[in-house]
């Protein structure tokens, strides 16, 4: 069966933390944060709010968007580096809260690239016939592992959850392919220790590698699929920094009007970043059915990945003749 994205949903905690809120706590300014990162505000969980509840809301929205029920879900795959507890993972709690009674449940950790790994796994399950509907979730509470006294990272991170329902489609290219990579030697540039779980980042070096790897991975994938930037209707790079998004889009020649700039309102939400960007784009009318979407992410590990998928019903893409251009979905 050909796998595609059938529905998308997202959820952000009610508490909004603006740059102005941080200026009182840190030696920083709204002007610096906006100029260097593009971020204006972020959402943080507070009190006894849980990431499981947030992820469940995103999943429920994705099911509604797809016109499916919790009982239709065969697997829940959650990409996160910040589950509510060290163990168990988020997926069992989310499936139970959702009412997905017969689902397989698993968390995975590929940092900011986690959602793309989840999509790849889900596509393989659907394509092989081992599952029919798989919820792929990116959910993070990065405010829990942020050093709120370190101005170089405290302004960068937010909490949020996004979910996509993957299932069989009858027309269009569907989930077309992925390109993944890693460089473990550079892990010391971005990490959080178990003993003191706070994100530490060599910002400038991470920036440089992020731009290079996201560009390369996207180029390789587009070439393998027989596509170029003109084929891409919408581009969702991991939302870490607006300058990184612009640098990658420019290197690939994707016009800015076809690029997600969700970081302004969410900050960096790691694995949640891409599904949050997809959900926002659909809400804003920038993702019509059949659109060809490119996604790319880079984060701790370093681990990175790029993916291409058509959006929902592929009929529109066939009409424009783009489906024929995509060669294969295998990696
Ligand atoms: N407010 C004011 N000044 C600041 C702040 C702040 N919040 N933070 C740093 N500065 C200062 C620094 O101290 C430095 O001052 P100095 O020149 O007197 O030494 C100056 O600003 C410049 O600092 P840089 O670190 O060089 O700033 P840069 O422009 O590189 O921006 C940033 C830093 C935003 C972290 C950028 O490097 C970046 O985005 N890096 C990549 C992040 C990324 O891609 N992460 C992806 C994976 S992480 C994940 O997703 C979980």
Short mmCIF file of C-alpha atoms and ligand atoms in Angstrom, two decimals:
data_model
loop_
_atom_site.label_atom_id
_atom_site.label_comp_id
_atom_site.label_asym_id
_atom_site.label_seq_id
_atom_site.Cartn_x
_atom_site.Cartn_y
_atom_site.Cartn_z
CA UNK A 1 0.00 0.00 0.00
CA UNK A 2 1.25 3.48 -0.80
CA UNK A 3 1.74 5.48 2.43
CA UNK A 4 0.75 9.13 2.74
CA UNK A 5 -0.01 11.79 5.32
CA UNK A 6 -3.76 11.74 5.95
CA UNK A 7 -4.08 14.30 8.74
CA UNK A 8 -2.15 16.77 10.85
CA UNK A 9 -2.71 18.25 14.31
CA UNK A 10 -0.85 20.35 16.83
CA UNK A 11 -1.04 21.62 20.38
CA UNK A 12 0.82 24.33 22.26
CA UNK A 13 0.71 24.98 26.01
CA UNK A 14 -1.49 27.99 26.93
CA UNK A 15 1.36 29.86 28.62
CA UNK A 16 3.06 32.25 26.18
CA UNK A 17 6.51 33.58 27.12
CA UNK A 18 7.46 36.63 25.07
CA UNK A 19 10.94 38.04 24.58
CA UNK A 20 9.89 40.92 26.85
CA UNK A 21 9.17 38.39 29.62
CA UNK A 22 12.74 37.10 29.35
CA UNK A 23 14.34 40.53 29.30
CA UNK A 24 13.42 40.93 32.96
CA UNK A 25 15.19 37.68 33.85
CA UNK A 26 18.28 37.77 31.61
CA UNK A 27 20.85 40.19 30.20
CA UNK A 28 19.20 40.19 26.77
CA UNK A 29 16.87 42.27 24.59
CA UNK A 30 13.95 41.71 22.26
CA UNK A 31 16.02 43.35 19.54
CA UNK A 32 18.92 40.83 19.95
CA UNK A 33 16.67 37.79 20.07
CA UNK A 34 14.65 38.82 17.00
CA UNK A 35 17.71 39.87 15.00
CA UNK A 36 19.83 36.80 15.80
CA UNK A 37 17.08 34.12 15.89
CA UNK A 38 13.76 35.44 14.51
CA UNK A 39 12.03 34.26 17.70
CA UNK A 40 9.39 36.54 19.29
CA UNK A 41 7.65 34.18 21.67
CA UNK A 42 7.50 30.56 22.81
CA UNK A 43 5.04 28.38 24.77
CA UNK A 44 6.06 26.65 28.00
CA UNK A 45 4.27 24.01 30.03
CA UNK A 46 3.56 25.12 33.57
CA UNK A 47 2.45 23.63 36.87
CA UNK A 48 1.16 20.09 36.55
CA UNK A 49 0.58 20.25 32.78
CA UNK A 50 2.02 17.16 31.10
CA UNK A 51 3.58 16.57 27.73
CA UNK A 52 1.41 13.44 27.41
CA UNK A 53 -1.73 15.62 27.52
CA UNK A 54 -0.28 18.01 24.95
CA UNK A 55 0.68 15.14 22.62
CA UNK A 56 -2.76 13.58 23.06
CA UNK A 57 -4.40 16.85 21.96
CA UNK A 58 -2.21 16.94 18.87
CA UNK A 59 -3.08 13.30 18.06
CA UNK A 60 -6.82 13.92 18.51
CA UNK A 61 -6.57 16.91 16.14
CA UNK A 62 -4.69 14.82 13.55
CA UNK A 63 -7.36 12.10 13.70
CA UNK A 64 -10.14 14.70 13.31
CA UNK A 65 -8.29 16.21 10.35
CA UNK A 66 -8.05 12.76 8.74
CA UNK A 67 -11.63 11.80 9.59
CA UNK A 68 -10.43 8.76 11.58
CA UNK A 69 -11.15 7.36 15.05
CA UNK A 70 -8.75 6.34 17.85
CA UNK A 71 -9.76 2.73 17.22
CA UNK A 72 -8.31 3.02 13.70
CA UNK A 73 -4.78 3.55 15.04
CA UNK A 74 -2.42 0.56 14.79
CA UNK A 75 0.72 2.25 16.11
CA UNK A 76 1.66 5.40 18.01
CA UNK A 77 5.27 6.47 17.42
CA UNK A 78 6.41 9.45 19.50
CA UNK A 79 9.65 11.27 18.82
CA UNK A 80 10.80 13.08 21.95
CA UNK A 81 13.86 13.83 24.05
CA UNK A 82 11.76 15.15 26.95
CA UNK A 83 9.17 12.54 28.03
CA UNK A 84 7.31 13.19 31.27
CA UNK A 85 9.37 10.49 33.00
CA UNK A 86 12.66 8.76 32.25
CA UNK A 87 10.56 5.64 31.81
CA UNK A 88 7.90 4.80 30.74
CA UNK A 89 7.93 6.69 27.48
CA UNK A 90 5.12 8.97 26.32
CA UNK A 91 3.50 6.65 23.78
CA UNK A 92 1.62 4.30 26.18
CA UNK A 93 0.08 7.20 28.10
CA UNK A 94 -0.85 9.05 24.91
CA UNK A 95 -2.43 5.98 23.28
CA UNK A 96 -4.43 5.29 26.47
CA UNK A 97 -5.63 8.90 26.83
CA UNK A 98 -6.58 8.90 23.16
CA UNK A 99 -8.44 5.59 23.36
CA UNK A 100 -6.24 3.84 20.81
CA UNK A 101 -6.77 0.58 22.66
CA UNK A 102 -5.08 -1.85 20.29
CA UNK A 103 -2.14 0.26 19.16
CA UNK A 104 1.53 -0.61 19.34
CA UNK A 105 3.30 2.13 21.30
CA UNK A 106 6.91 3.30 21.10
CA UNK A 107 9.04 6.38 21.78
CA UNK A 108 12.10 7.18 19.70
CA UNK A 109 14.93 9.64 20.23
CA UNK A 110 16.59 11.19 17.22
CA UNK A 111 16.53 14.72 18.70
CA UNK A 112 15.33 17.30 16.17
CA UNK A 113 15.24 14.71 13.37
CA UNK A 114 12.93 12.41 15.34
CA UNK A 115 9.70 13.27 13.52
CA UNK A 116 11.26 12.39 10.15
CA UNK A 117 12.48 9.03 11.50
CA UNK A 118 8.95 8.40 12.80
CA UNK A 119 7.47 9.22 9.38
CA UNK A 120 9.92 6.85 7.70
CA UNK A 121 9.08 4.01 10.12
CA UNK A 122 5.35 4.66 9.75
CA UNK A 123 5.59 4.71 5.96
CA UNK A 124 7.44 1.37 6.03
CA UNK A 125 4.78 -0.19 8.27
CA UNK A 126 1.96 0.96 5.98
CA UNK A 127 3.80 0.12 2.77
CA UNK A 128 4.54 -3.42 3.97
CA UNK A 129 0.95 -3.94 5.07
CA UNK A 130 1.96 -4.50 8.71
CA UNK A 131 -0.12 -1.52 9.81
CA UNK A 132 -2.85 0.58 8.25
CA UNK A 133 -2.83 3.77 10.31
CA UNK A 134 0.14 5.07 12.31
CA UNK A 135 0.23 8.23 14.40
CA UNK A 136 3.62 9.92 14.20
CA UNK A 137 4.13 12.50 16.91
CA UNK A 138 6.85 15.02 17.70
CA UNK A 139 6.43 16.23 21.28
CA UNK A 140 8.82 18.25 23.42
CA UNK A 141 8.97 20.08 26.71
CA UNK A 142 12.35 21.69 26.12
CA UNK A 143 11.64 24.26 28.86
CA UNK A 144 12.38 21.39 31.28
CA UNK A 145 15.94 20.92 30.02
CA UNK A 146 16.75 24.58 29.34
CA UNK A 147 19.25 26.40 31.55
CA UNK A 148 17.06 29.42 32.28
CA UNK A 149 20.07 31.36 33.58
CA UNK A 150 22.18 30.98 30.41
CA UNK A 151 21.15 33.72 27.99
CA UNK A 152 22.86 32.01 25.05
CA UNK A 153 20.32 29.14 25.16
CA UNK A 154 17.49 30.28 27.46
CA UNK A 155 15.81 32.33 24.75
CA UNK A 156 15.88 29.60 22.10
CA UNK A 157 13.60 26.77 23.19
CA UNK A 158 9.87 26.12 23.46
CA UNK A 159 7.37 23.34 24.19
CA UNK A 160 4.81 21.88 21.81
CA UNK A 161 3.45 18.80 20.09
CA UNK A 162 2.53 17.97 16.51
CA UNK A 163 1.09 14.76 15.08
CA UNK A 164 0.55 13.30 11.63
CA UNK A 165 -1.62 10.33 10.76
CA UNK A 166 0.06 8.13 8.16
CA UNK A 167 -2.05 5.69 6.20
CA UNK A 168 -2.68 4.30 2.73
CA UNK A 169 -3.45 6.65 -0.16
CA UNK A 170 -4.79 5.73 -3.56
CA UNK A 171 -3.41 8.60 -5.65
CA UNK A 172 -0.29 10.70 -5.68
CA UNK A 173 3.30 10.06 -4.67
CA UNK A 174 2.67 9.84 -0.92
CA UNK A 175 5.66 9.64 1.40
CA UNK A 176 8.32 9.57 -1.29
CA UNK A 177 11.65 9.09 0.47
CA UNK A 178 14.20 10.11 3.08
CA UNK A 179 17.89 10.86 3.46
CA UNK A 180 19.43 10.39 6.90
CA UNK A 181 22.89 10.94 8.36
CA UNK A 182 24.84 11.35 11.57
CA UNK A 183 28.21 12.48 12.93
CA UNK A 184 28.78 11.21 16.46
CA UNK A 185 32.23 12.85 16.73
CA UNK A 186 30.53 16.23 16.92
CA UNK A 187 28.15 15.20 19.71
CA UNK A 188 29.99 17.36 22.29
CA UNK A 189 28.78 20.48 20.45
CA UNK A 190 25.16 19.88 21.53
CA UNK A 191 24.09 17.64 24.41
CA UNK A 192 22.35 17.33 27.77
CA UNK A 193 23.92 15.13 30.45
CA UNK A 194 21.90 12.66 32.46
CA UNK A 195 23.29 13.96 35.76
CA UNK A 196 22.50 17.62 34.97
CA UNK A 197 19.98 17.47 32.15
CA UNK A 198 20.36 20.94 30.65
CA UNK A 199 20.98 21.65 26.98
CA UNK A 200 24.53 22.80 26.25
CA UNK A 201 25.29 24.10 22.78
CA UNK A 202 28.25 25.61 20.93
CA UNK A 203 25.84 27.84 19.01
CA UNK A 204 28.01 29.12 16.18
CA UNK A 205 29.46 25.71 15.34
CA UNK A 206 26.06 24.03 15.50
CA UNK A 207 24.74 26.76 13.23
CA UNK A 208 27.45 26.11 10.64
CA UNK A 209 26.95 22.34 10.62
CA UNK A 210 23.15 22.69 10.63
CA UNK A 211 23.14 24.79 7.47
CA UNK A 212 25.62 22.53 5.65
CA UNK A 213 24.05 19.20 6.58
CA UNK A 214 20.44 20.29 6.03
CA UNK A 215 21.36 21.68 2.61
CA UNK A 216 23.33 18.57 1.58
CA UNK A 217 20.68 16.12 2.78
CA UNK A 218 17.95 18.03 0.93
CA UNK A 219 20.01 18.22 -2.25
CA UNK A 220 20.81 14.50 -2.17
CA UNK A 221 17.21 13.53 -1.59
CA UNK A 222 15.81 15.83 -4.27
CA UNK A 223 18.35 14.52 -6.76
CA UNK A 224 17.57 10.88 -5.93
CA UNK A 225 13.85 11.55 -6.38
CA UNK A 226 14.43 13.37 -9.66
CA UNK A 227 13.22 16.68 -8.21
CA UNK A 228 14.59 20.18 -7.84
CA UNK A 229 13.60 23.26 -5.89
CA UNK A 230 11.00 24.24 -8.49
CA UNK A 231 9.14 20.97 -7.78
CA UNK A 232 8.76 21.79 -4.08
CA UNK A 233 5.48 23.51 -3.24
CA UNK A 234 6.30 23.98 0.43
CA UNK A 235 9.49 23.61 2.47
CA UNK A 236 9.53 22.96 6.21
CA UNK A 237 13.06 23.08 7.63
CA UNK A 238 13.53 22.41 11.36
CA UNK A 239 12.71 25.69 13.09
CA UNK A 240 15.78 26.41 15.23
CA UNK A 241 16.65 29.87 13.97
CA UNK A 242 15.15 31.98 11.17
CA UNK A 243 18.64 32.69 9.84
CA UNK A 244 19.31 28.96 9.46
CA UNK A 245 15.96 28.53 7.67
CA UNK A 246 16.83 31.37 5.28
CA UNK A 247 20.38 30.10 4.66
CA UNK A 248 19.15 26.59 3.77
CA UNK A 249 16.25 27.86 1.64
CA UNK A 250 18.61 30.21 -0.25
CA UNK A 251 21.21 27.47 -0.78
CA UNK A 252 18.47 25.29 -2.28
CA UNK A 253 16.90 28.17 -4.25
CA UNK A 254 13.48 27.80 -2.60
CA UNK A 255 11.65 31.17 -2.63
CA UNK A 256 10.85 32.44 0.88
CA UNK A 257 7.11 32.53 0.24
CA UNK A 258 7.22 28.73 0.02
CA UNK A 259 9.13 28.31 3.30
CA UNK A 260 7.88 27.78 6.87
CA UNK A 261 8.92 30.51 9.36
CA UNK A 262 7.03 29.18 12.36
CA UNK A 263 10.00 29.73 14.71
CA UNK A 264 8.79 33.27 15.35
CA UNK A 265 5.87 31.97 17.46
CA UNK A 266 7.15 28.61 18.74
CA UNK A 267 10.94 28.98 19.13
CA UNK A 268 12.91 25.73 18.74
CA UNK A 269 10.72 22.75 19.68
CA UNK A 270 13.09 20.01 18.46
CA UNK A 271 11.10 16.95 17.29
CA UNK A 272 7.82 18.92 17.38
CA UNK A 273 9.14 21.61 15.07
CA UNK A 274 8.28 20.07 11.67
CA UNK A 275 4.73 18.86 12.49
CA UNK A 276 4.01 22.23 14.13
CA UNK A 277 5.18 23.91 10.92
CA UNK A 278 3.03 21.60 8.79
CA UNK A 279 -0.06 22.20 10.92
CA UNK A 280 0.42 25.97 10.84
CA UNK A 281 0.90 25.91 7.07
CA UNK A 282 -2.28 23.91 6.52
CA UNK A 283 -4.22 26.31 8.77
CA UNK A 284 -2.90 29.27 6.80
CA UNK A 285 -3.97 27.70 3.50
CA UNK A 286 -0.40 27.20 2.32
CA UNK A 287 -0.68 23.40 2.01
CA UNK A 288 -3.38 22.43 -0.47
CA UNK A 289 -4.05 18.74 -1.01
CA UNK A 290 -1.53 17.32 -3.44
CA UNK A 291 1.19 19.86 -2.67
CA UNK A 292 4.71 18.44 -2.66
CA UNK A 293 6.36 19.08 0.71
CA UNK A 294 10.06 18.90 1.55
CA UNK A 295 11.17 18.66 5.18
CA UNK A 296 14.62 18.69 6.75
CA UNK A 297 15.97 18.62 10.30
CA UNK A 298 19.26 18.68 12.19
CA UNK A 299 20.01 18.29 15.87
CA UNK A 300 21.89 16.64 18.70
CA UNK A 301 23.94 13.61 17.77
CA UNK A 302 24.55 15.16 15.33
CA UNK A 303 21.63 13.46 13.61
CA UNK A 304 19.94 14.85 10.55
CA UNK A 305 17.34 13.87 7.98
CA UNK A 306 15.39 15.09 4.97
CA UNK A 307 12.08 13.82 3.66
CA UNK A 308 9.65 14.48 0.80
CA UNK A 309 5.94 13.74 0.80
CA UNK A 310 2.87 14.77 -1.10
CA UNK A 311 0.17 16.31 1.05
CA UNK A 312 -2.89 14.14 1.63
CA UNK A 313 -4.94 13.35 -1.48
CA UNK A 314 -2.56 13.20 -4.42
CA UNK A 315 -5.07 13.92 -7.15
CA UNK A 316 -3.97 17.56 -7.52
CA UNK A 317 -0.33 16.63 -7.93
CA UNK A 318 -1.13 14.16 -10.68
CA UNK A 319 -3.04 16.85 -12.55
CA UNK A 320 0.04 19.06 -12.55
CA UNK A 321 2.16 16.17 -13.75
CA UNK A 322 4.56 16.31 -10.81
CA UNK A 323 3.92 12.80 -9.61
CA UNK A 324 5.65 11.38 -12.66
CA UNK A 325 8.82 13.24 -11.73
CA UNK A 326 9.30 11.41 -8.45
CA UNK A 327 11.43 8.31 -9.06
CA UNK A 328 11.29 6.22 -5.88
CA UNK A 329 10.60 6.34 -2.18
CA UNK A 330 13.32 3.90 -1.08
CA UNK A 331 16.29 5.36 0.83
N1 LIG B 1 21.03 38.22 24.33
C1 LIG B 1 22.01 39.09 24.09
N2 LIG B 1 23.24 38.73 23.74
C2 LIG B 1 23.49 37.42 23.61
C3 LIG B 1 22.52 36.44 23.84
C4 LIG B 1 21.25 36.88 24.22
N3 LIG B 1 20.23 36.04 24.46
N4 LIG B 1 23.07 35.23 23.64
C5 LIG B 1 24.34 35.43 23.29
N5 LIG B 1 24.61 36.75 23.28
C6 LIG B 1 25.85 37.43 22.97
C7 LIG B 1 27.05 36.54 23.17
O1 LIG B 1 27.47 36.56 24.52
C8 LIG B 1 28.06 37.19 22.27
O2 LIG B 1 28.59 38.31 22.91
P1 LIG B 1 30.14 38.72 22.72
O3 LIG B 1 30.29 39.02 21.27
O4 LIG B 1 30.28 39.90 23.61
O5 LIG B 1 30.93 37.52 23.14
C9 LIG B 1 27.22 37.70 21.09
O6 LIG B 1 25.85 37.75 21.58
C10 LIG B 1 27.23 36.81 19.89
O7 LIG B 1 27.02 35.45 20.34
P2 LIG B 1 26.97 34.26 19.32
O8 LIG B 1 26.83 32.99 20.04
O9 LIG B 1 28.10 34.42 18.36
O10 LIG B 1 25.59 34.60 18.58
P3 LIG B 1 25.05 34.02 17.25
O11 LIG B 1 24.73 35.10 16.35
O12 LIG B 1 25.86 32.87 16.75
O13 LIG B 1 23.63 33.40 17.73
C11 LIG B 1 22.60 31.32 18.30
C12 LIG B 1 23.59 32.39 18.70
C13 LIG B 1 21.23 31.95 18.17
C14 LIG B 1 22.58 30.23 19.36
C15 LIG B 1 23.02 30.72 16.94
O14 LIG B 1 24.38 30.41 16.97
C16 LIG B 1 22.24 29.48 16.57
O15 LIG B 1 21.10 29.57 16.23
N6 LIG B 1 22.90 28.32 16.58
C17 LIG B 1 22.32 27.07 16.09
C18 LIG B 1 21.19 26.58 16.90
C19 LIG B 1 20.67 25.33 16.25
O16 LIG B 1 20.65 25.14 15.07
N7 LIG B 1 20.20 24.40 16.99
C20 LIG B 1 19.69 23.21 16.33
C21 LIG B 1 19.75 22.07 17.07
S1 LIG B 1 19.38 22.30 18.78
C22 LIG B 1 17.88 21.64 18.97
O17 LIG B 1 17.12 21.75 18.09
C23 LIG B 1 17.48 21.02 20.28
#
